[in-house]
Short mmCIF file of C-alpha atoms in Angstrom, two decimals:
data_model
loop_
_atom_site.label_atom_id
_atom_site.label_comp_id
_atom_site.label_asym_id
_atom_site.label_seq_id
_atom_site.Cartn_x
_atom_site.Cartn_y
_atom_site.Cartn_z
CA MET A 1177 0.60 3.36 2.59
CA LYS A 1178 -0.64 -0.16 3.23
CA GLN A 1179 -4.15 0.98 2.35
CA ARG A 1180 -2.96 2.26 -1.04
CA GLU A 1181 -1.09 -0.98 -1.73
CA LYS A 1182 -4.23 -2.86 -0.80
CA GLN A 1183 -6.24 -0.68 -3.21
CA ASN A 1184 -3.74 -1.35 -6.00
CA SER A 1185 -3.72 -5.10 -5.46
CA SER A 1186 -7.52 -5.28 -5.26
CA ALA A 1187 -7.81 -3.21 -8.43
CA ASN A 1188 -5.37 -5.55 -10.19
CA PRO A 1189 -6.21 -9.06 -9.00
CA GLY A 1190 -4.09 -10.75 -11.68
CA GLY A 1191 -1.23 -8.28 -11.31
CA ALA A 1192 -1.38 -7.69 -15.09
CA ASP A 1193 -1.35 -3.93 -14.68
CA GLU A 1194 1.80 -3.65 -12.61
CA GLY A 1195 2.90 -0.10 -11.79
CA ALA A 1196 -0.67 1.19 -11.57
CA GLN A 1197 -1.19 3.87 -8.92
CA GLU A 1198 -4.31 5.37 -7.43
CA GLY A 1199 -5.28 7.66 -4.60
CA ILE A 1200 -6.62 11.05 -3.57
CA LEU A 1201 -4.61 14.10 -4.64
CA THR A 1202 -5.29 17.82 -4.92
CA ARG A 1203 -5.02 19.03 -8.51
CA LYS A 1204 -4.57 22.38 -10.24
CA HIS A 1205 -4.82 22.74 -14.02
CA GLU A 1206 -2.29 25.40 -15.03
CA TRP A 1207 -2.09 25.31 -18.86
CA GLU A 1208 -4.44 24.03 -21.57
CA SER A 1209 -1.63 24.26 -24.14
CA THR A 1210 1.73 25.99 -24.47
CA THR A 1211 0.04 29.35 -25.14
CA LYS A 1212 -3.32 29.12 -23.33
CA LYS A 1213 -3.77 29.20 -19.57
CA ALA A 1214 -6.44 26.92 -18.12
CA SER A 1215 -9.80 28.64 -17.62
CA ASN A 1216 -10.25 27.07 -14.15
CA ARG A 1217 -7.02 27.14 -12.15
CA SER A 1218 -8.48 26.37 -8.74
CA TRP A 1219 -7.33 23.43 -6.61
CA ASP A 1220 -9.70 20.42 -6.66
CA LYS A 1221 -9.59 17.28 -4.54
CA VAL A 1222 -9.76 14.36 -7.00
CA TYR A 1223 -9.31 10.60 -7.01
CA CYS A 1224 -6.51 9.76 -9.47
CA VAL A 1225 -5.94 6.48 -11.27
CA ALA A 1226 -2.73 5.98 -13.27
CA ARG A 1227 -2.97 2.89 -15.45
CA SER A 1228 -2.04 1.80 -18.99
CA GLY A 1229 -0.14 5.01 -19.79
CA ARG A 1230 -3.07 7.23 -18.77
CA LEU A 1231 -3.99 9.32 -15.75
CA THR A 1232 -7.73 9.55 -15.09
CA PHE A 1233 -9.42 11.84 -12.55
CA PHE A 1234 -12.62 10.94 -10.65
CA LYS A 1235 -14.74 12.69 -8.04
CA ASP A 1236 -13.95 9.96 -5.49
CA GLN A 1237 -12.92 6.31 -5.15
CA ARG A 1238 -16.51 5.05 -5.14
CA SER A 1239 -17.29 6.61 -8.53
CA ALA A 1240 -13.97 5.33 -9.94
CA LYS A 1241 -14.92 1.76 -9.00
CA SER A 1242 -18.68 1.82 -9.72
CA VAL A 1243 -18.85 4.05 -12.85
CA PRO A 1244 -15.32 4.27 -14.32
CA GLU A 1245 -16.65 5.92 -17.49
CA GLN A 1246 -17.87 8.91 -15.42
CA THR A 1247 -14.70 10.96 -14.98
CA PHE A 1248 -14.25 14.18 -13.01
CA ARG A 1249 -16.19 16.91 -14.88
CA GLY A 1250 -16.38 14.59 -17.90
CA GLU A 1251 -12.69 15.13 -18.66
CA PRO A 1252 -10.88 12.61 -20.87
CA PRO A 1253 -7.91 10.77 -19.31
CA LEU A 1254 -4.49 12.41 -19.68
CA GLU A 1255 -2.25 10.60 -22.15
CA LEU A 1256 1.11 10.25 -20.41
CA LYS A 1257 3.06 9.36 -23.56
CA GLY A 1258 5.79 11.98 -23.96
CA ALA A 1259 4.86 13.69 -20.68
CA GLN A 1260 7.42 15.04 -18.22
CA ILE A 1261 6.90 14.33 -14.52
CA GLU A 1262 8.91 16.41 -12.05
CA ILE A 1263 8.82 17.70 -8.50
CA ALA A 1264 7.64 21.34 -8.61
CA SER A 1265 10.43 22.76 -6.45
CA ASP A 1266 9.75 26.23 -7.93
CA TYR A 1267 6.14 26.16 -6.64
CA THR A 1268 6.29 27.61 -3.11
CA LYS A 1269 2.62 28.21 -2.24
CA LYS A 1270 2.01 24.57 -1.24
CA LYS A 1271 4.19 21.68 -0.10
CA HIS A 1272 4.53 18.20 -1.65
CA VAL A 1273 3.63 19.35 -5.18
CA PHE A 1274 4.73 17.75 -8.45
CA ARG A 1275 4.12 18.82 -12.03
CA ILE A 1276 2.94 16.95 -15.12
CA LYS A 1277 3.83 18.56 -18.46
CA LEU A 1278 1.93 16.87 -21.26
CA SER A 1279 3.24 16.55 -24.82
CA ASN A 1280 0.43 18.88 -26.03
CA GLY A 1281 1.65 21.66 -23.68
CA GLY A 1282 -0.97 21.07 -20.99
CA GLU A 1283 0.30 21.34 -17.44
CA PHE A 1284 -1.06 20.16 -14.09
CA LEU A 1285 0.13 20.56 -10.52
CA LEU A 1286 -0.70 17.74 -8.10
CA GLN A 1287 -0.33 17.92 -4.34
CA CYS A 1288 0.28 14.88 -2.12
CA HIS A 1289 0.02 14.47 1.65
CA ASP A 1290 3.76 14.09 2.22
CA ASP A 1291 7.13 13.69 0.48
CA ALA A 1292 7.02 9.87 0.56
CA GLU A 1293 3.66 9.81 -1.25
CA MET A 1294 4.92 12.42 -3.73
CA GLN A 1295 7.99 10.28 -4.55
CA GLN A 1296 5.72 7.25 -4.99
CA TRP A 1297 3.46 9.12 -7.45
CA VAL A 1298 6.36 10.62 -9.42
CA THR A 1299 8.00 7.19 -9.76
CA ALA A 1300 4.71 5.50 -10.74
CA LEU A 1301 3.81 8.18 -13.31
CA LYS A 1302 7.27 8.11 -14.87
CA ALA A 1303 6.86 4.32 -15.19
CA GLN A 1304 3.46 4.88 -16.84
CA CYS A 1305 5.07 7.27 -19.36
CA GLU A 1306 7.64 4.61 -20.26
CA LEU A 1307 5.02 1.88 -20.33
CA ASP A 1308 3.06 3.72 -22.99
CA ALA A 1309 6.10 4.81 -24.97
CA SER A 1310 7.53 1.27 -25.03
CA GLY A 1311 4.95 0.24 -27.61
CA GLU A 1312 6.69 2.34 -30.25
CA GLY A 1313 10.01 2.69 -28.48
CA ARG A 1314 11.83 5.98 -28.71
CA SER A 1315 15.15 4.17 -29.12
CA LEU A 1316 13.84 2.56 -32.32
CA THR A 1317 12.76 5.90 -33.74
CA LEU A 1318 16.01 7.80 -33.16
CA PRO A 1319 18.41 5.49 -35.03
CA ALA A 1320 16.03 5.31 -37.99
CA SER A 1321 16.06 9.11 -38.40
CA SER A 1322 19.83 9.32 -37.92
CA GLN A 1323 20.25 6.63 -40.59
CA LYS A 1324 18.14 8.75 -42.93
CA ASP A 1325 20.44 11.71 -42.29
CA GLU A 1326 23.45 9.51 -43.00
CA GLN A 1327 21.90 8.30 -46.24
CA LYS A 1328 21.20 11.88 -47.25
CA ARG A 1329 24.80 12.86 -46.55
CA ARG A 1330 26.15 9.82 -48.35
CA SER A 1331 23.96 10.43 -51.37
CA PHE A 1332 25.14 14.05 -51.49
CA PHE A 1333 28.81 13.05 -51.44
CA THR A 1334 28.16 10.10 -53.72
CA LEU A 1335 26.56 12.43 -56.21
CA LYS A 1336 29.65 14.66 -56.13
CA LYS A 1337 31.95 11.69 -56.66
CA ASN A 1338 29.87 10.47 -59.58
CA LEU A 1339 30.07 13.86 -61.27
CA GLN A 1340 33.90 13.95 -61.19
#
């Protein structure tokens, strides 16, 4: 664990990107979208970097540091905004597996070395989801829509009262 903390601190010398997480995980792409299974559902060992509300996959740590624009198989980073991160307790074929469900319906399984590492990743990824969502703030969006509904109701009843 100390090595991972060291990696995080060296990747973030100013500490500006607090909550960033990186390390080697085994990944399986399950779903492209809610209706389409992924074409390649094999397990791949990848170097993962969670930063700024995104999760990016690389072939290894060296390529992540030297050529960060060259992602694993040229895949774009996963946008974690609106994603659900949960321990995959229903997945019994491998141990220490958690699931990422993206807002577009895509789904990935990620396997860690042990339970402690899995908890660390789940916590870090959930923080990354919130970090990205905080820009718009879900709490700001919900009251605005409920106020609209109230206005609609009021205008309906107001209209009735005006007719009488």
